[in-house]
Amino acid sequence: MILFTKRGLNLGGVSFCLSVSLSLLMVFWIAGLTAAQASEMASNNKSDERPNIVIILADDLGWGDVGYHGSDIQTPHIDRLAKEGAKLNRFYATPFCSPTRAALMTGRDPLKLGVAYSVLMPWENGGVSLDEHFLPQSFQAAGYNTAMVGKWHLGHTIEQHTPNARGFDLFYGHMHTQVSYFDHQIANGHDFQENGKPVDHNGEYATDVHGAQAARFITDLRDKTKPFLLYVPFLAPHSPMEAPEALKDKYSSRLDLPGSTRKTYAAMVDSMDQAIGKVLTALDEEGVADNTIVFFFSDNGGFENYGSDNGPYRGGKLEVYEGGIRVTAVMRWPEKLAAGSEVDEIVSVMDLLPTLTHAAGVENGTEKKIDGVNRWSTITGEKVSKRKGALYFASNIPVYNKFQLGVIDGKWKLVQNIDHKMTSTDFDNQLFDLDADPYEKNDLTEDYPNVVKKLNKKINKWRSLHPIGGSYVKINPHPGWRAPKDYADVIIPAEKIEEEPHKGYGTLESMVLQRRYGEKGRITYE
C-alpha cells in the first residue's frame, strides 16, 4: 500500500524522504526538455514546409506540339500540369539551347555571359564564367537537397564548370547536346555519367533513363528530411531524330514524306511526356505533390525541319521571331496556384531565379546585379504587372557571320537581319506591333521610322555588352581536334586550374581600345 505523508512516500512501511526542491527541479527539467524538443520539431516542420522545386526542360519543343495547344501528339502529363496549374502564355526563352540554360541558372542576360550567339560545342573549352552564381547554389546553401538528371550544356572541360561544382549534389546525365539516344555518343565520344563517373546504359532509350532516374531521386535517393530541387533537362525532342519503333508506329497516320522525321518527332515528344508522367507519379506516391512547384518549359521553339509545329507563331528555333522564343510554359503548385489559371504578361527565363527563390523563401545569393525580375505576384495573380524594361534576343547559328537580333520594348518588336560578307553587309529591319499582330505578319518599318531608329540604337548598345571572347558559331571543330572516348574521363580537376582568368594579350587590356570596339563587344568582363 502506498501512503502519502507530510514527509514523503511510504511504501509498505518504508519511508522515502523526497526533497520537494529536487522534485520541482525534475519537473522543470522535463518541462524544459519537452519545450526544447517541441521547438526543434517546430523548426524542422517549418523548414519542411518550404516547397520542393522541380524544373522540367524540353529541348526544341514547338509551341503547337502539346495536347493543350491542339496537337495530335499525345501529351497527357504535360496537359495535366496545364490543367492543374497556370499556363504562362508569354514566356520567353532564347532562340537556342545554351543561352536559355545560362539565363535559367544565373538570372542574367546570356549576352553579358558570352553565350548568346552560339551554343557550347564539344570542341570548345569555354563555359559560363566561374564568377557567376547559379540557381542550385542558392537552394543548396539554404539546405535543399539538389539534383539534376539530363543535359547540362554549360561547360564540360574543367571541374568548376560541371553540375556538381555549380550546386547539384547529384548529376546524372550528359555534358553535351546532340547526344544519340541509344548509344549516348556525341562527336564519337561517350557522354553519360553520374557525378563525373561514366555510366553504361547502352541500348536504353535516353529519355526513358531520364524519367526513371528523376523518379528514383524523388522516391529513393533524396534526403527526406530536406526539401529538394530537381532539374530535369531532357535531350528530347532535340536531334538526332531517334525513337523506339513502337512509338513511331503509334503515329503512322502522320504525313511522313521520304526524308521526313515527323513520326519520329512525335514519338520523341510522346516519350518525353511519359517520362514526365513518371516524375509526377513519384511526387504523388511520396505525398509531396501539393507542396511542390513544378515548372515545365522549352528552351526555344521547335525546329520545323524535323517535324515540329510552332503555329500560330512565325519562325522557329534559331530565329528571334515569336515561334523561336515564345515557348510553352506551365507552373503548378497546388497549395498556392489556382488550377487552370493563365498568365498573359511577359515572363522571361531570366526571371525564374528571382521568382523561384522568392516563392521558396530562399536568398538568391547573387552578388552581381541580375537581369531577371521577381514575377511571382504576376504568376499568382495577386498583383499583376507588366514587365519593365526591354527584352533582347540574338542568334548566330548556323551560318558564320550571319546574325538575327531582336528586341521587345512595350508593344513594339524590332527584328534585325545582318549578314556580314567579305566586302559588304546586308542589313534589314522588321518592325511589329505585338499587341495588334502577335503573329508578326505586318512589317511596320516604313510607317514608324522613328521607332525603328530608337530600337536600333537600343540593340547596338546592348550588343556592346558582349565579351569579344564569347561564343560565336563554330559548327565544325578545328581540324586538329579529336573527341575523348568518354567525356567523363577528361575533365581537368579544380586544383589544376588557375583561379583567376587571363585578361588577354597586350593592348587588348587597354580601355582606350575598348572604346573603339563599340557595338562589337567589350574586352573586359563585367
PDB file of C-alpha atoms in Angstrom, residues 288-411:
ATOM      1  CA  VAL A 288       4.674  15.738 -51.738  1.00  0.00           C
ATOM      2  CA  ALA A 289       2.902  16.872 -54.900  1.00  0.00           C
ATOM      3  CA  ASP A 290       0.778  19.539 -53.213  1.00  0.00           C
ATOM      4  CA  ASN A 291       3.826  21.341 -51.843  1.00  0.00           C
ATOM      5  CA  THR A 292       5.992  21.018 -54.937  1.00  0.00           C
ATOM      6  CA  ILE A 293       6.414  23.729 -57.564  1.00  0.00           C
ATOM      7  CA  VAL A 294       6.659  22.048 -60.964  1.00  0.00           C
ATOM      8  CA  PHE A 295       7.753  24.315 -63.794  1.00  0.00           C
ATOM      9  CA  PHE A 296       7.788  22.962 -67.335  1.00  0.00           C
ATOM     10  CA  PHE A 297       9.001  24.832 -70.411  1.00  0.00           C
ATOM     11  CA  SER A 298      11.022  24.500 -73.625  1.00  0.00           C
ATOM     12  CA  ASP A 299      14.463  26.006 -74.140  1.00  0.00           C
ATOM     13  CA  ASN A 300      13.419  27.504 -77.502  1.00  0.00           C
ATOM     14  CA  GLY A 301      10.921  26.965 -80.267  1.00  0.00           C
ATOM     15  CA  GLY A 302      10.818  23.793 -82.321  1.00  0.00           C
ATOM     16  CA  PHE A 303      13.000  23.119 -85.358  1.00  0.00           C
ATOM     17  CA  GLU A 304      10.420  22.856 -88.105  1.00  0.00           C
ATOM     18  CA  ASN A 305      12.665  20.860 -90.459  1.00  0.00           C
ATOM     19  CA  TYR A 306      12.368  17.927 -88.043  1.00  0.00           C
ATOM     20  CA  GLY A 307       8.582  17.994 -87.776  1.00  0.00           C
ATOM     21  CA  SER A 308       7.803  20.450 -85.002  1.00  0.00           C
ATOM     22  CA  ASP A 309       4.968  22.951 -85.139  1.00  0.00           C
ATOM     23  CA  ASN A 310       5.312  26.465 -83.730  1.00  0.00           C
ATOM     24  CA  GLY A 311       1.969  27.631 -85.085  1.00  0.00           C
ATOM     25  CA  PRO A 312       0.323  30.034 -84.986  1.00  0.00           C
ATOM     26  CA  TYR A 313       3.579  31.893 -84.413  1.00  0.00           C
ATOM     27  CA  ARG A 314       6.127  32.802 -87.068  1.00  0.00           C
ATOM     28  CA  GLY A 315       9.545  31.134 -87.268  1.00  0.00           C
ATOM     29  CA  GLY A 316      11.204  28.604 -85.002  1.00  0.00           C
ATOM     30  CA  LYS A 317      14.462  27.557 -83.427  1.00  0.00           C
ATOM     31  CA  LEU A 318      17.494  29.753 -84.299  1.00  0.00           C
ATOM     32  CA  GLU A 319      15.198  32.697 -85.077  1.00  0.00           C
ATOM     33  CA  VAL A 320      14.104  35.635 -82.945  1.00  0.00           C
ATOM     34  CA  TYR A 321      10.588  35.631 -84.350  1.00  0.00           C
ATOM     35  CA  GLU A 322       7.932  34.611 -81.806  1.00  0.00           C
ATOM     36  CA  GLY A 323       7.991  30.975 -82.893  1.00  0.00           C
ATOM     37  CA  GLY A 324      11.633  30.742 -81.871  1.00  0.00           C
ATOM     38  CA  ILE A 325      11.456  32.454 -78.477  1.00  0.00           C
ATOM     39  CA  ARG A 326       7.863  32.329 -77.148  1.00  0.00           C
ATOM     40  CA  VAL A 327       7.652  28.850 -75.696  1.00  0.00           C
ATOM     41  CA  THR A 328       5.222  26.521 -73.989  1.00  0.00           C
ATOM     42  CA  ALA A 329       5.437  27.043 -70.217  1.00  0.00           C
ATOM     43  CA  VAL A 330       3.379  25.800 -67.260  1.00  0.00           C
ATOM     44  CA  MET A 331       3.764  26.185 -63.499  1.00  0.00           C
ATOM     45  CA  ARG A 332       1.926  24.030 -60.934  1.00  0.00           C
ATOM     46  CA  TRP A 333       1.826  24.445 -57.145  1.00  0.00           C
ATOM     47  CA  PRO A 334      -1.483  23.084 -55.851  1.00  0.00           C
ATOM     48  CA  GLU A 335      -1.163  24.804 -52.476  1.00  0.00           C
ATOM     49  CA  LYS A 336      -0.665  28.269 -53.975  1.00  0.00           C
ATOM     50  CA  LEU A 337      -1.656  28.480 -57.658  1.00  0.00           C
ATOM     51  CA  ALA A 338      -5.204  28.318 -58.956  1.00  0.00           C
ATOM     52  CA  ALA A 339      -5.796  25.372 -61.269  1.00  0.00           C
ATOM     53  CA  GLY A 340      -6.479  26.342 -64.860  1.00  0.00           C
ATOM     54  CA  SER A 341      -5.249  29.917 -64.441  1.00  0.00           C
ATOM     55  CA  GLU A 342      -3.439  31.804 -67.205  1.00  0.00           C
ATOM     56  CA  VAL A 343      -0.703  34.434 -67.186  1.00  0.00           C
ATOM     57  CA  ASP A 344      -0.768  36.795 -70.172  1.00  0.00           C
ATOM     58  CA  GLU A 345       2.006  39.175 -69.097  1.00  0.00           C
ATOM     59  CA  ILE A 346       5.622  38.718 -70.190  1.00  0.00           C
ATOM     60  CA  VAL A 347       7.824  36.418 -68.110  1.00  0.00           C
ATOM     61  CA  SER A 348      11.423  35.708 -69.142  1.00  0.00           C
ATOM     62  CA  VAL A 349      13.588  32.690 -68.459  1.00  0.00           C
ATOM     63  CA  MET A 350      15.891  35.142 -66.647  1.00  0.00           C
ATOM     64  CA  ASP A 351      13.060  35.730 -64.163  1.00  0.00           C
ATOM     65  CA  LEU A 352      12.996  32.168 -62.880  1.00  0.00           C
ATOM     66  CA  LEU A 353      15.887  32.514 -60.429  1.00  0.00           C
ATOM     67  CA  PRO A 354      14.459  35.507 -58.537  1.00  0.00           C
ATOM     68  CA  THR A 355      10.900  34.200 -58.838  1.00  0.00           C
ATOM     69  CA  LEU A 356      11.527  30.664 -57.571  1.00  0.00           C
ATOM     70  CA  THR A 357      13.837  31.748 -54.761  1.00  0.00           C
ATOM     71  CA  HIS A 358      11.204  34.242 -53.631  1.00  0.00           C
ATOM     72  CA  ALA A 359       8.438  31.633 -53.764  1.00  0.00           C
ATOM     73  CA  ALA A 360      10.546  29.246 -51.669  1.00  0.00           C
ATOM     74  CA  GLY A 361      11.722  31.891 -49.206  1.00  0.00           C
ATOM     75  CA  VAL A 362      15.337  31.350 -50.231  1.00  0.00           C
ATOM     76  CA  GLU A 363      18.045  34.014 -50.555  1.00  0.00           C
ATOM     77  CA  ASN A 364      19.111  34.177 -54.196  1.00  0.00           C
ATOM     78  CA  GLY A 365      22.730  34.588 -53.114  1.00  0.00           C
ATOM     79  CA  THR A 366      23.833  36.552 -56.165  1.00  0.00           C
ATOM     80  CA  GLU A 367      26.468  39.254 -55.767  1.00  0.00           C
ATOM     81  CA  LYS A 368      26.132  40.675 -59.271  1.00  0.00           C
ATOM     82  CA  LYS A 369      23.087  42.574 -60.435  1.00  0.00           C
ATOM     83  CA  ILE A 370      20.779  40.139 -62.175  1.00  0.00           C
ATOM     84  CA  ASP A 371      18.622  40.965 -65.174  1.00  0.00           C
ATOM     85  CA  GLY A 372      15.701  38.780 -64.157  1.00  0.00           C
ATOM     86  CA  VAL A 373      12.899  40.150 -62.003  1.00  0.00           C
ATOM     87  CA  ASN A 374      10.633  38.516 -59.448  1.00  0.00           C
ATOM     88  CA  ARG A 375       7.369  37.755 -61.273  1.00  0.00           C
ATOM     89  CA  TRP A 376       5.732  35.734 -58.509  1.00  0.00           C
ATOM     90  CA  SER A 377       2.843  38.115 -57.790  1.00  0.00           C
ATOM     91  CA  THR A 378       2.030  38.273 -61.512  1.00  0.00           C
ATOM     92  CA  ILE A 379       2.037  34.481 -61.820  1.00  0.00           C
ATOM     93  CA  THR A 380      -0.199  34.031 -58.768  1.00  0.00           C
ATOM     94  CA  GLY A 381      -2.478  36.864 -59.856  1.00  0.00           C
ATOM     95  CA  GLU A 382      -2.068  38.670 -56.532  1.00  0.00           C
ATOM     96  CA  LYS A 383      -0.655  41.789 -58.187  1.00  0.00           C
ATOM     97  CA  VAL A 384      -0.407  41.580 -61.960  1.00  0.00           C
ATOM     98  CA  SER A 385       2.115  43.953 -63.514  1.00  0.00           C
ATOM     99  CA  LYS A 386       3.813  44.485 -66.831  1.00  0.00           C
ATOM    100  CA  ARG A 387       7.469  43.508 -67.019  1.00  0.00           C
ATOM    101  CA  LYS A 388       9.624  46.616 -67.061  1.00  0.00           C
ATOM    102  CA  GLY A 389      12.468  47.086 -69.484  1.00  0.00           C
ATOM    103  CA  ALA A 390      13.259  45.706 -72.914  1.00  0.00           C
ATOM    104  CA  LEU A 391      13.988  42.052 -73.716  1.00  0.00           C
ATOM    105  CA  TYR A 392      16.749  41.241 -76.215  1.00  0.00           C
ATOM    106  CA  PHE A 393      17.439  38.156 -78.315  1.00  0.00           C
ATOM    107  CA  ALA A 394      20.287  37.053 -80.587  1.00  0.00           C
ATOM    108  CA  SER A 395      21.302  34.198 -82.873  1.00  0.00           C
ATOM    109  CA  ASN A 396      24.480  33.462 -84.855  1.00  0.00           C
ATOM    110  CA  ILE A 397      23.580  29.899 -85.856  1.00  0.00           C
ATOM    111  CA  PRO A 398      24.308  28.142 -88.097  1.00  0.00           C
ATOM    112  CA  VAL A 399      25.833  30.469 -90.702  1.00  0.00           C
ATOM    113  CA  TYR A 400      29.167  32.127 -89.871  1.00  0.00           C
ATOM    114  CA  ASN A 401      28.981  35.922 -89.525  1.00  0.00           C
ATOM    115  CA  LYS A 402      25.220  35.988 -90.049  1.00  0.00           C
ATOM    116  CA  PHE A 403      23.129  37.296 -87.183  1.00  0.00           C
ATOM    117  CA  GLN A 404      19.500  37.754 -86.297  1.00  0.00           C
ATOM    118  CA  LEU A 405      18.769  40.126 -83.424  1.00  0.00           C
ATOM    119  CA  GLY A 406      15.577  41.231 -81.756  1.00  0.00           C
ATOM    120  CA  VAL A 407      14.185  43.494 -79.068  1.00  0.00           C
ATOM    121  CA  ILE A 408      10.747  43.641 -77.442  1.00  0.00           C
ATOM    122  CA  ASP A 409      10.012  47.007 -75.866  1.00  0.00           C
ATOM    123  CA  GLY A 410       6.421  47.523 -74.804  1.00  0.00           C
ATOM    124  CA  LYS A 411       4.167  46.665 -77.719  1.00  0.00           C
TER     125      LYS A 411
END
